[in-house]
């Protein structure tokens, strides 16, 4: 009783003294001056304010106990003086947080690249409403299988509306893996109202690292037989390069309840370019129009992405993803999307429409654009080439090469029509035709290949590239998908019209991909078969394959080409290699603590019959909650049945990872990697001129690699986090460094980085990152006496590369 009277007396006395503020105050919105009038020490009042501003809003009065300095006695004093009002959640801010957290997970998939990650981040920032989205909209979400999408769609029809994650969790037929991913990639209620205007703006600046193969190509000596070193790296001044800068603006206006206007603009420059707006892309579109019985899902004018089926006929982007199955982290998108990605060579610019009528879904598109190609002496085009780094025609002509930039005028039109059999099941036809201002003819490699005596059977993939009967290219195909119970079957067959009949199957070069997917709550597996004819040279094909087109051909050997620059045909290539084989993948959740994943692939390279195999086993163990132990073992090889052939190799790669997931999304990660590649020994390359000479690396039978990584993330608040990393490595290594893809091949190397992300307000984010790398180059150079320049000693081993990198990114949403 005494305690109650004491509290009442304190409240009565303080109420009169605190007349400047109206009590009880809402501590989720009150300014600091009002919070400072509460009857607690000033440092406690300041702590309450800082907790709200920099950590989280209060959901109940008892959350005050989470504030340092507030104990049970002080809470009793504060209870009658404060109130908790609900805070309107900024859904745009939440989407940004989810997208940023997913960057590391998407990037951890082998073969990922920044272009695709940027695309999926843009999609994640604009999630579909689960209560209005169609089956194919749900299928576009990462790690949501067609079976999961159909389960969500059917359950929504049964219950009427998803109210939140709880309803989603108990969806019949939805796998646990599908739920874990879908819950953060959809919204459950429409927060936008008619007349609302939203947007996102991003600016990014960084001094990027070129892919190791591209950097090697650019540094290749154009005239190796002369005593003057001359490379495209020097010609373009890439040693003192200007940083890459990009600006991206995305706009969204809700015209009515169902009709939305969208638009976007992207401008960027590659490293080394002067003009900040060297490259510009953009689009404008309308979604959700109803024209009588026809639903106009999307209409875009400008630049757009389009894809359907297994990607055999059409999926336009400048990015190659090995083993892109359409499942898990290797998703494909269906339909059209406004394109503000950095794809340039294979972008489509014009108009695209996606519509639905009864049980039919259709897509039509038209594009008119210029492409970069290699020109033959007669003016025909030998091959597409992606000039990245950008090289202008004036520079090409200056150094004796024909113009390549925008040398081909391409008009493309096509589409896809699907008949919907039931939710998630359809049959469809697809096709496109490109009209050019010149013919395509590889001409036996006369323009590109300097050493025809070095041509081998694998080079048939290039030598048998498309030789057009006219100034056009025509590709068409059929595709299907069927979802039944826990299974999904997908297939697509495509042909490229060369000289056969349109209605006759098999008389033209073709491609076929089919897959069977099965899933249960804790188990899924995928079986996929692909078969590409050698002559199926479709530049817009992004079908499943392990390697990109021209892998293993003379285009990889820059020193056998008339100019090393022509190696960009392969190094920046994105079409799949002609392969024939079967791929298996499975994930089984034995218990909540043990999750194994297995991949196995066996295929044949069509051009020369070389056989490949690849096995990857992953095991994740969580015996103690905060700790995750991961093991990844990879075996890969070529022509292993005949290991004495010069083209055989065997790869062995082991990764051990210990991850400690702490509270508030904090994490500490240790990774150890050890592996190497073994080739048949080549005695002619081993040993020096003198009996005691050193042997070059290229003569070794085994090239090892190892790495040790320490990485930590600490979230000081919900809005501010710091990530640091330290890496020691030797040999080739690929990994994602926060949101940057890094591929490096050095010896005795160290790398350090720090990244800071700060959400300055609900709408403004900033990311700062710095990295430092030092190491010796892996040159594989034969430095024997007769191979020296100027007759002097070569001491390349003692040259230490020291490189600094930075990245600045600002995101603003409203």
Short mmCIF file of C-alpha atoms in Angstrom, two decimals, residues 454-794:
data_model
loop_
_atom_site.label_atom_id
_atom_site.label_comp_id
_atom_site.label_asym_id
_atom_site.label_seq_id
_atom_site.Cartn_x
_atom_site.Cartn_y
_atom_site.Cartn_z
CA UNK A 454 46.57 -24.63 -84.39
CA UNK A 455 42.92 -25.41 -85.16
CA UNK A 456 41.68 -28.57 -83.45
CA UNK A 457 38.40 -30.47 -83.51
CA UNK A 458 36.91 -28.46 -80.64
CA UNK A 459 37.11 -25.36 -82.87
CA UNK A 460 34.21 -26.71 -84.91
CA UNK A 461 31.96 -24.89 -82.48
CA UNK A 462 33.19 -21.60 -83.90
CA UNK A 463 33.89 -22.68 -87.47
CA UNK A 464 30.34 -24.02 -87.78
CA UNK A 465 28.73 -20.87 -86.42
CA UNK A 466 25.69 -19.43 -88.16
CA UNK A 467 26.18 -18.81 -91.89
CA UNK A 468 23.00 -17.00 -92.83
CA UNK A 469 21.25 -17.75 -96.14
CA UNK A 470 20.19 -14.10 -96.10
CA UNK A 471 20.27 -11.09 -93.84
CA UNK A 472 18.17 -12.69 -91.11
CA UNK A 473 18.08 -15.25 -88.28
CA UNK A 474 14.94 -17.17 -87.35
CA UNK A 475 14.42 -19.36 -84.25
CA UNK A 476 11.21 -21.06 -83.16
CA UNK A 477 10.15 -23.74 -80.72
CA UNK A 478 7.56 -25.38 -78.48
CA UNK A 479 7.54 -25.58 -74.69
CA UNK A 480 5.44 -27.08 -71.92
CA UNK A 481 5.09 -27.35 -68.18
CA UNK A 482 2.94 -29.65 -66.07
CA UNK A 483 2.52 -29.50 -62.29
CA UNK A 484 0.80 -32.45 -60.66
CA UNK A 485 0.90 -33.30 -56.96
CA UNK A 486 4.54 -32.84 -55.87
CA UNK A 487 6.01 -33.03 -59.35
CA UNK A 488 6.77 -30.62 -62.16
CA UNK A 489 7.80 -31.55 -65.71
CA UNK A 490 9.25 -28.90 -68.01
CA UNK A 491 10.51 -29.19 -71.58
CA UNK A 492 11.38 -27.02 -74.56
CA UNK A 493 12.52 -27.83 -78.09
CA UNK A 494 13.84 -25.16 -80.45
CA UNK A 495 15.24 -25.04 -83.97
CA UNK A 496 17.14 -22.38 -85.87
CA UNK A 497 15.98 -22.01 -89.46
CA UNK A 498 18.94 -22.53 -91.79
CA UNK A 499 17.81 -24.36 -94.91
CA UNK A 500 15.21 -26.84 -93.67
CA UNK A 501 11.42 -26.85 -93.65
CA UNK A 502 9.62 -24.87 -90.94
CA UNK A 503 7.11 -27.69 -90.38
CA UNK A 504 9.63 -30.53 -90.36
CA UNK A 505 11.31 -31.38 -87.07
CA UNK A 506 15.03 -32.21 -87.04
CA UNK A 507 16.18 -30.93 -90.43
CA UNK A 508 17.69 -27.76 -88.90
CA UNK A 509 20.07 -27.31 -85.94
CA UNK A 510 18.08 -27.74 -82.75
CA UNK A 511 18.23 -27.73 -78.96
CA UNK A 512 16.27 -29.65 -76.36
CA UNK A 513 16.04 -29.29 -72.57
CA UNK A 514 13.69 -31.24 -70.30
CA UNK A 515 13.52 -31.62 -66.52
CA UNK A 516 11.65 -33.41 -63.77
CA UNK A 517 11.32 -31.77 -60.36
CA UNK A 518 9.96 -33.55 -57.28
CA UNK A 519 9.59 -32.05 -53.82
CA UNK A 520 8.39 -33.00 -50.40
CA UNK A 521 8.50 -31.05 -47.19
CA UNK A 522 12.14 -31.92 -46.48
CA UNK A 523 13.32 -33.37 -49.78
CA UNK A 524 13.60 -32.22 -53.37
CA UNK A 525 15.42 -33.52 -56.39
CA UNK A 526 15.89 -32.45 -59.99
CA UNK A 527 16.75 -34.47 -63.09
CA UNK A 528 17.59 -32.41 -66.18
CA UNK A 529 18.67 -33.44 -69.68
CA UNK A 530 19.98 -31.12 -72.39
CA UNK A 531 21.04 -31.71 -75.99
CA UNK A 532 22.32 -28.93 -78.26
CA UNK A 533 23.26 -29.36 -81.91
CA UNK A 534 26.58 -27.83 -82.86
CA UNK A 535 24.99 -25.50 -85.38
CA UNK A 536 22.37 -24.12 -82.97
CA UNK A 537 23.94 -20.66 -82.83
CA UNK A 538 21.21 -18.58 -81.17
CA UNK A 539 22.67 -15.43 -79.55
CA UNK A 540 19.59 -15.08 -77.32
CA UNK A 541 19.71 -18.64 -75.99
CA UNK A 542 20.36 -18.90 -72.24
CA UNK A 543 19.60 -22.56 -71.78
CA UNK A 544 21.16 -24.89 -69.24
CA UNK A 545 24.86 -25.65 -69.71
CA UNK A 546 28.06 -25.90 -67.71
CA UNK A 547 30.11 -23.71 -70.01
CA UNK A 548 29.51 -20.80 -72.31
CA UNK A 549 29.83 -21.17 -76.07
CA UNK A 550 33.39 -21.43 -77.50
CA UNK A 551 34.86 -22.78 -74.25
CA UNK A 552 37.92 -24.83 -75.16
CA UNK A 553 38.23 -23.37 -78.65
CA UNK A 554 41.02 -21.33 -80.17
CA UNK A 555 39.15 -18.17 -79.09
CA UNK A 556 40.43 -18.86 -75.56
CA UNK A 557 44.02 -18.73 -76.81
CA UNK A 558 44.41 -15.01 -77.47
CA UNK A 559 47.94 -15.42 -78.81
CA UNK A 560 46.64 -17.49 -81.75
CA UNK A 561 44.27 -14.72 -82.91
CA UNK A 562 44.99 -11.92 -85.33
CA UNK A 563 44.38 -9.56 -82.39
CA UNK A 564 43.92 -10.49 -78.72
CA UNK A 565 40.80 -8.31 -78.67
CA UNK A 566 38.90 -10.96 -80.61
CA UNK A 567 39.15 -13.13 -77.51
CA UNK A 568 36.25 -11.06 -76.11
CA UNK A 569 33.99 -13.15 -78.35
CA UNK A 570 34.47 -15.93 -75.82
CA UNK A 571 35.45 -14.09 -72.62
CA UNK A 572 32.28 -11.96 -72.70
CA UNK A 573 30.14 -14.64 -74.34
CA UNK A 574 26.88 -15.70 -72.71
CA UNK A 575 25.27 -18.34 -74.98
CA UNK A 576 25.52 -21.98 -73.81
CA UNK A 577 28.04 -24.41 -75.22
CA UNK A 578 26.80 -27.28 -77.38
CA UNK A 579 26.54 -30.03 -74.75
CA UNK A 580 24.71 -33.31 -74.36
CA UNK A 581 24.25 -34.70 -70.87
CA UNK A 582 22.25 -35.26 -67.70
CA UNK A 583 22.27 -33.26 -64.46
CA UNK A 584 21.08 -34.43 -61.03
CA UNK A 585 20.52 -32.33 -57.93
CA UNK A 586 18.96 -33.01 -54.55
CA UNK A 587 18.52 -31.38 -51.14
CA UNK A 588 17.42 -33.44 -48.13
CA UNK A 589 16.71 -32.06 -44.70
CA UNK A 590 17.52 -35.14 -42.60
CA UNK A 591 16.86 -33.23 -39.39
CA UNK A 592 16.78 -29.59 -38.43
CA UNK A 593 20.51 -29.93 -37.76
CA UNK A 594 21.74 -31.91 -40.80
CA UNK A 595 21.12 -30.85 -44.41
CA UNK A 596 23.04 -32.50 -47.28
CA UNK A 597 22.92 -31.26 -50.92
CA UNK A 598 24.35 -33.14 -53.89
CA UNK A 599 24.90 -32.22 -57.54
CA UNK A 600 26.12 -34.58 -60.24
CA UNK A 601 26.54 -33.75 -63.91
CA UNK A 602 27.90 -35.84 -66.76
CA UNK A 603 28.02 -34.46 -70.27
CA UNK A 604 29.74 -34.55 -73.65
CA UNK A 605 31.05 -31.56 -75.57
CA UNK A 606 29.43 -31.99 -78.96
CA UNK A 607 32.20 -30.36 -81.00
CA UNK A 608 34.85 -32.99 -80.26
CA UNK A 609 33.22 -35.64 -78.07
CA UNK A 610 35.18 -34.70 -74.94
CA UNK A 611 33.51 -36.16 -71.84
CA UNK A 612 33.11 -34.24 -68.59
CA UNK A 613 31.89 -35.09 -65.12
CA UNK A 614 31.21 -32.90 -62.09
CA UNK A 615 30.26 -33.83 -58.54
CA UNK A 616 29.55 -31.36 -55.74
CA UNK A 617 28.54 -32.45 -52.26
CA UNK A 618 27.46 -29.99 -49.57
CA UNK A 619 26.79 -30.82 -45.95
CA UNK A 620 25.45 -28.34 -43.41
CA UNK A 621 25.47 -29.36 -39.75
CA UNK A 622 23.86 -27.33 -36.95
CA UNK A 623 24.36 -29.41 -33.81
CA UNK A 624 24.63 -26.31 -31.61
CA UNK A 625 22.19 -23.54 -32.48
CA UNK A 626 24.49 -20.56 -33.13
CA UNK A 627 27.06 -22.70 -34.98
CA UNK A 628 26.81 -23.95 -38.55
CA UNK A 629 29.49 -26.20 -39.96
CA UNK A 630 29.54 -26.53 -43.75
CA UNK A 631 31.57 -28.80 -45.98
CA UNK A 632 31.70 -28.48 -49.75
CA UNK A 633 33.56 -31.05 -51.85
CA UNK A 634 33.90 -30.81 -55.61
CA UNK A 635 35.37 -33.27 -58.11
CA UNK A 636 35.44 -32.37 -61.77
CA UNK A 637 37.30 -33.70 -64.78
CA UNK A 638 37.55 -34.05 -68.54
CA UNK A 639 38.42 -37.17 -70.52
CA UNK A 640 39.14 -39.01 -67.27
CA UNK A 641 38.88 -42.34 -69.05
CA UNK A 642 42.07 -41.42 -70.93
CA UNK A 643 44.09 -39.38 -68.46
CA UNK A 644 47.22 -39.36 -70.62
CA UNK A 645 45.67 -37.19 -73.32
CA UNK A 646 46.80 -33.57 -73.28
CA UNK A 647 43.20 -32.32 -72.95
CA UNK A 648 42.37 -34.25 -69.78
CA UNK A 649 42.33 -32.68 -66.32
CA UNK A 650 41.10 -33.44 -62.83
CA UNK A 651 39.91 -30.84 -60.30
CA UNK A 652 39.62 -31.41 -56.56
CA UNK A 653 38.26 -28.62 -54.38
CA UNK A 654 37.38 -28.71 -50.66
CA UNK A 655 35.79 -25.90 -48.63
CA UNK A 656 35.31 -26.01 -44.86
CA UNK A 657 33.23 -23.28 -43.27
CA UNK A 658 32.33 -22.51 -39.67
CA UNK A 659 29.59 -19.93 -39.30
CA UNK A 660 28.39 -18.44 -36.05
CA UNK A 661 25.00 -16.78 -36.42
CA UNK A 662 24.51 -14.49 -33.48
CA UNK A 663 21.60 -12.34 -32.39
CA UNK A 664 20.41 -9.39 -34.43
CA UNK A 665 21.74 -10.96 -37.68
CA UNK A 666 25.36 -10.69 -36.48
CA UNK A 667 27.69 -13.30 -37.92
CA UNK A 668 31.27 -14.55 -37.72
CA UNK A 669 32.51 -16.82 -40.49
CA UNK A 670 35.69 -18.86 -40.96
CA UNK A 671 36.37 -20.52 -44.32
CA UNK A 672 39.24 -22.76 -45.36
CA UNK A 673 39.69 -23.86 -48.97
CA UNK A 674 42.16 -26.28 -50.44
CA UNK A 675 42.23 -27.76 -53.91
CA UNK A 676 43.95 -27.85 -57.22
CA UNK A 677 43.86 -28.93 -60.83
CA UNK A 678 45.91 -31.76 -62.26
CA UNK A 679 46.94 -32.19 -65.91
CA UNK A 680 49.04 -34.84 -67.59
CA UNK A 681 52.74 -33.95 -67.19
CA UNK A 682 54.37 -32.38 -70.25
CA UNK A 683 58.10 -33.15 -70.16
CA UNK A 684 58.91 -30.76 -73.00
CA UNK A 685 57.84 -27.87 -70.74
CA UNK A 686 59.68 -29.02 -67.64
CA UNK A 687 63.23 -27.95 -66.89
CA UNK A 688 65.35 -25.09 -68.10
CA UNK A 689 67.94 -24.68 -70.81
CA UNK A 690 70.71 -25.36 -68.32
CA UNK A 691 70.77 -28.65 -66.39
CA UNK A 692 70.05 -26.80 -63.15
CA UNK A 693 67.40 -24.48 -64.57
CA UNK A 694 64.03 -23.95 -62.90
CA UNK A 695 60.92 -25.37 -64.47
CA UNK A 696 57.98 -23.13 -65.40
CA UNK A 697 54.54 -23.50 -63.84
CA UNK A 698 53.01 -24.54 -67.16
CA UNK A 699 54.97 -27.77 -67.09
CA UNK A 700 53.73 -28.87 -63.70
CA UNK A 701 51.30 -31.76 -63.45
CA UNK A 702 49.42 -30.18 -60.51
CA UNK A 703 48.55 -26.56 -59.75
CA UNK A 704 47.41 -26.16 -56.13
CA UNK A 705 45.28 -23.47 -54.53
CA UNK A 706 44.30 -22.67 -50.97
CA UNK A 707 42.60 -19.87 -49.06
CA UNK A 708 41.79 -18.89 -45.47
CA UNK A 709 38.99 -16.39 -44.86
CA UNK A 710 37.75 -14.58 -41.76
CA UNK A 711 34.56 -12.56 -42.15
CA UNK A 712 32.40 -10.82 -39.56
CA UNK A 713 29.21 -8.74 -39.66
CA UNK A 714 28.02 -6.68 -36.70
CA UNK A 715 24.71 -4.83 -36.67
CA UNK A 716 25.17 -2.02 -34.20
CA UNK A 717 21.50 -1.16 -34.72
CA UNK A 718 18.75 -2.16 -37.17
CA UNK A 719 20.01 0.68 -39.34
CA UNK A 720 23.78 0.53 -39.04
CA UNK A 721 26.15 -2.38 -39.63
CA UNK A 722 29.82 -2.98 -40.34
CA UNK A 723 31.35 -5.92 -42.17
CA UNK A 724 35.06 -6.74 -42.19
CA UNK A 725 37.03 -9.49 -43.88
CA UNK A 726 40.56 -10.80 -44.15
CA UNK A 727 41.69 -13.32 -46.73
CA UNK A 728 44.94 -15.14 -47.37
CA UNK A 729 45.03 -17.16 -50.59
CA UNK A 730 47.19 -18.78 -53.22
CA UNK A 731 45.89 -19.69 -56.69
CA UNK A 732 42.49 -19.18 -58.30
CA UNK A 733 39.61 -18.15 -56.05
CA UNK A 734 36.08 -16.86 -56.56
CA UNK A 735 33.79 -15.48 -53.87
CA UNK A 736 31.28 -12.70 -53.13
CA UNK A 737 32.70 -9.85 -51.11
CA UNK A 738 29.53 -8.31 -49.69
CA UNK A 739 27.76 -7.29 -52.94
CA UNK A 740 30.82 -7.46 -55.23
CA UNK A 741 31.86 -10.57 -57.15
CA UNK A 742 35.62 -11.19 -56.93
CA UNK A 743 37.61 -13.67 -59.03
CA UNK A 744 41.35 -13.61 -58.49
CA UNK A 745 44.33 -15.74 -59.49
CA UNK A 746 47.46 -14.79 -57.54
CA UNK A 747 50.17 -16.31 -55.37
CA UNK A 748 51.03 -15.58 -51.74
CA UNK A 749 48.24 -13.04 -51.58
CA UNK A 750 46.42 -11.14 -48.85
CA UNK A 751 43.17 -9.25 -49.11
CA UNK A 752 41.39 -7.05 -46.58
CA UNK A 753 38.10 -5.19 -46.79
CA UNK A 754 35.66 -3.24 -44.68
CA UNK A 755 32.10 -2.32 -45.57
CA UNK A 756 29.80 0.09 -43.73
CA UNK A 757 26.05 0.26 -44.36
CA UNK A 758 24.03 3.00 -42.72
CA UNK A 759 20.31 3.62 -43.00
CA UNK A 760 20.40 7.34 -42.36
CA UNK A 761 16.61 7.56 -42.41
CA UNK A 762 13.69 5.34 -43.35
CA UNK A 763 14.28 6.30 -46.97
CA UNK A 764 18.02 6.83 -47.31
CA UNK A 765 20.78 4.19 -47.31
CA UNK A 766 24.49 4.56 -47.86
CA UNK A 767 27.15 1.90 -48.29
CA UNK A 768 30.89 2.53 -48.15
CA UNK A 769 33.44 -0.15 -48.88
CA UNK A 770 37.21 -0.27 -49.20
CA UNK A 771 39.44 -3.22 -50.12
CA UNK A 772 43.16 -3.80 -50.37
CA UNK A 773 44.80 -6.68 -52.23
CA UNK A 774 48.46 -7.61 -52.52
CA UNK A 775 50.00 -10.65 -54.18
CA UNK A 776 52.26 -12.08 -56.84
CA UNK A 777 50.81 -12.72 -60.30
CA UNK A 778 50.42 -16.25 -61.62
CA UNK A 779 52.06 -15.73 -64.99
CA UNK A 780 52.79 -19.30 -66.11
CA UNK A 781 55.55 -17.63 -68.13
CA UNK A 782 58.43 -19.64 -69.52
CA UNK A 783 61.39 -17.48 -68.51
CA UNK A 784 64.10 -19.69 -70.00
CA UNK A 785 66.97 -17.90 -71.62
CA UNK A 786 65.75 -18.05 -75.21
CA UNK A 787 62.37 -16.58 -74.22
CA UNK A 788 63.58 -13.26 -72.81
CA UNK A 789 63.00 -9.73 -74.03
CA UNK A 790 66.00 -7.57 -74.88
CA UNK A 791 68.37 -10.34 -73.81
CA UNK A 792 68.06 -9.24 -70.15
CA UNK A 793 67.15 -11.22 -67.09
CA UNK A 794 63.42 -11.39 -66.24
#
